Amino acid sequence: MTGRRVVIAGLGDVGVLTAIKLAKHADVVGISAKPGLVSGQELGWRLARPDEWARHNWIPFARFRGLDGVRTVHGTLTGVDLDARTVTVELPDGTATEVPYDVLVIATGVTNGFWRRPALQTAAEIGDDLRGPHEKLAAARSVMIVGGGAAAVSSAAQIATAWPDKRVELYFPGDRALVGHHPRTWAKVQRRLTDAGVQLRPGYRAALVPGFAGDELTSDPVQWTTGQPPATADAVLWAIGRVRPNTDWLPADLLDEHGFVRVTPELRVPGHPEVFAVGDVAASDPLRSSARNRADGLLARNIRAAFDGKPLRDYRAPKRRWGSVLGIQPDGLEVFAPNGTAFRFPAWAFDRVLMPVIVRWGIYRGVRQEKS
């Protein structure tokens, strides 16, 4: 299959993994608005301990051994010609270039708050994005987190653990947070939050100004549609799940009513057998779970099968969310299965086994040490 070109539009978590799995089987070109992998995962860890988070989650592409055969283009996707099979990329100097493909993988992800943005950035700008919110939170005496998903919950836990003298409150609209997870997961996480000193505020739904996306930390009083009086804090973190798919560069007939890329069970775009989509941008299932369930391996296999004229396999989505909810804690990392069962990696195993062996070698197939 060498000589067939696969263009991967977006080199976030799932895009990088897909590129690595195809690198030895095709001519792979990856297009990214960043000069490296800037993971959208573990928001709480990123906010509380950005330098530590960056060592594992902000990795220049040249450090990935598995990307040695992949050409990366630093730029912003502005269009696609499905008939000519080319994508258009605006480069940092403002010029445009067309990149041809035999197969196109759409993995451009979503915009979510200030931590997941599609804007073209340099390494220095990424560093500023990491430091700015951390410094604002460090200076705040009280922090309010609005939202009930994993990003909100992990942020509350990490902020309370990093700064135990702060007042940290978590406001969420239902009786419990983590409604996409198994109830046993929330029961365990709830105890963790309480032990860390987080004040839980169930039954609060924020009143939002039309168009508000929560893209910045704020300090104004928060109003509620559920009847409670306004609440205040020195810093308000909005983790309300208002994700927006990064699909402005795509024609509307590829998208569903919410702007996500329509896909078949094989992660193929209907009507375009040479186009696939994966990750948060793909409307694979209600949870868009192909971003977090190693669908990159299935997708790479399906692309190879398509080139060889072999049958493709279906992506089977889990019914519940799973994974690390709170992120790495002083006593280790807890990972929750879809049925709510927790598996713990002690702190020493996280640094000596999980990250260097399982993640960097087993998943990413080798990550070079950062140059001093």
Coordinates of C-alpha atoms in Angstrom, one line a residue, residues 11-145:
L11 CA -3.2 15.8 14.9
G12 CA -4.7 15.8 18.3
D13 CA -4.8 12.6 20.5
V14 CA -6.6 10.4 18.0
G15 CA -5.1 11.9 14.9
V16 CA -1.5 11.3 16.1
L17 CA -2.3 7.7 17.0
T18 CA -4.0 7.1 13.6
A19 CA -0.9 8.6 11.8
I20 CA 1.4 6.3 13.8
K21 CA -0.5 3.2 12.9
L22 CA -0.5 4.1 9.2
A23 CA 3.0 5.4 8.9
K24 CA 4.5 2.1 7.7
H25 CA 1.7 1.4 5.3
A26 CA 1.1 4.6 3.4
D27 CA 2.4 8.0 2.6
V28 CA 0.9 9.9 5.5
V29 CA 0.6 13.7 5.8
G30 CA -0.7 15.2 9.0
I31 CA -2.1 18.7 9.2
S32 CA -2.1 20.5 12.5
A33 CA -2.6 24.1 13.8
K34 CA -0.1 23.3 16.6
P35 CA 3.6 22.3 16.3
G36 CA 3.0 19.2 18.4
L37 CA 0.4 17.2 20.2
V38 CA -1.5 19.4 22.7
S39 CA -3.8 16.9 24.4
G40 CA -7.3 18.0 25.2
Q41 CA -7.4 15.6 28.2
E42 CA -7.0 16.0 31.9
L43 CA -8.1 19.7 32.3
G44 CA -7.8 19.7 36.1
W45 CA -4.2 18.5 36.0
R46 CA -3.4 21.1 33.3
L47 CA -4.8 23.9 35.4
A48 CA -3.3 22.9 38.8
R49 CA 0.1 21.6 37.6
P50 CA 0.7 22.8 34.1
D51 CA 4.4 22.1 33.9
E52 CA 3.8 18.5 35.0
W53 CA 0.9 18.2 32.6
A54 CA 2.9 19.5 29.7
R55 CA 5.7 16.9 30.2
H56 CA 3.2 14.2 29.3
N57 CA 0.6 16.0 27.2
W58 CA 2.4 18.7 25.1
I59 CA 4.8 16.9 22.9
P60 CA 6.4 18.2 19.7
F61 CA 5.8 15.9 16.8
A62 CA 9.6 15.3 16.2
R63 CA 9.7 13.5 19.5
F64 CA 7.4 10.7 18.4
R65 CA 9.4 7.9 16.8
G66 CA 6.2 6.6 15.2
L67 CA 5.9 9.9 13.2
D68 CA 9.3 9.7 11.7
G69 CA 7.9 8.7 8.3
V70 CA 5.0 11.2 8.5
R71 CA 5.2 14.7 7.0
T72 CA 3.5 17.3 9.1
V73 CA 2.1 20.6 7.8
H74 CA 1.7 23.4 10.3
G75 CA -1.3 25.4 9.2
T76 CA -5.1 26.0 9.3
L77 CA -7.5 23.9 7.2
T78 CA -9.7 26.2 5.1
G79 CA -11.4 23.9 2.6
V80 CA -11.7 20.6 0.8
D81 CA -12.3 19.7 -2.8
L82 CA -14.0 16.3 -2.7
D83 CA -13.9 15.8 -6.4
A84 CA -10.2 16.8 -6.8
R85 CA -9.3 15.1 -3.5
T86 CA -7.4 18.0 -2.1
V87 CA -7.5 20.0 1.1
T88 CA -6.5 23.6 1.4
V89 CA -4.3 24.8 4.2
E90 CA -3.4 28.3 5.2
L91 CA 0.2 28.4 6.3
P92 CA 1.6 30.6 9.1
D93 CA 2.9 33.2 6.6
G94 CA -0.6 33.7 5.2
T95 CA -0.1 31.7 2.0
A96 CA -2.2 28.8 1.0
T97 CA -1.3 25.3 -0.2
E98 CA -3.3 22.4 -1.5
V99 CA -2.5 18.9 -0.2
P100 CA -3.7 16.0 -2.4
Y101 CA -5.0 12.7 -0.8
D102 CA -6.2 9.3 -1.7
V103 CA -7.8 8.9 1.7
L104 CA -8.8 11.8 4.0
V105 CA -9.2 11.3 7.7
I106 CA -11.1 14.1 9.4
A107 CA -9.9 14.3 13.0
T108 CA -10.2 18.0 13.7
G109 CA -11.9 17.6 17.1
V110 CA -13.9 20.2 18.9
T111 CA -13.6 23.6 20.5
N112 CA -14.3 23.5 24.2
G113 CA -13.5 26.3 26.6
F114 CA -10.0 27.9 26.6
W115 CA -8.3 24.5 26.7
R116 CA -9.3 23.2 23.3
R117 CA -9.1 25.8 20.5
P118 CA -8.4 25.3 16.8
A119 CA -6.4 28.5 16.4
L120 CA -3.0 28.4 14.8
Q121 CA -0.3 28.6 17.6
T122 CA 3.4 28.6 18.1
A123 CA 5.1 26.8 20.9
A124 CA 5.5 30.0 22.9
E125 CA 1.7 30.8 22.5
I126 CA 0.9 27.3 23.8
G127 CA 3.1 27.9 26.8
D128 CA 1.2 31.2 27.5
D129 CA -2.1 29.3 27.3
L130 CA -0.9 26.9 30.0
R131 CA 0.5 29.5 32.4
G132 CA -2.2 32.2 32.2
P133 CA -5.2 30.2 33.7
H134 CA -3.0 28.6 36.3
E135 CA -1.7 31.9 37.5
K136 CA -5.3 33.3 37.7
L137 CA -6.4 30.3 39.8
A138 CA -3.3 30.5 42.0
A139 CA -4.2 34.1 42.9
A140 CA -7.9 33.4 43.6
R141 CA -9.0 32.8 47.2
S142 CA -12.2 31.1 46.0
V143 CA -13.0 29.1 42.8
M144 CA -16.3 28.1 41.4
I145 CA -16.5 25.3 38.8

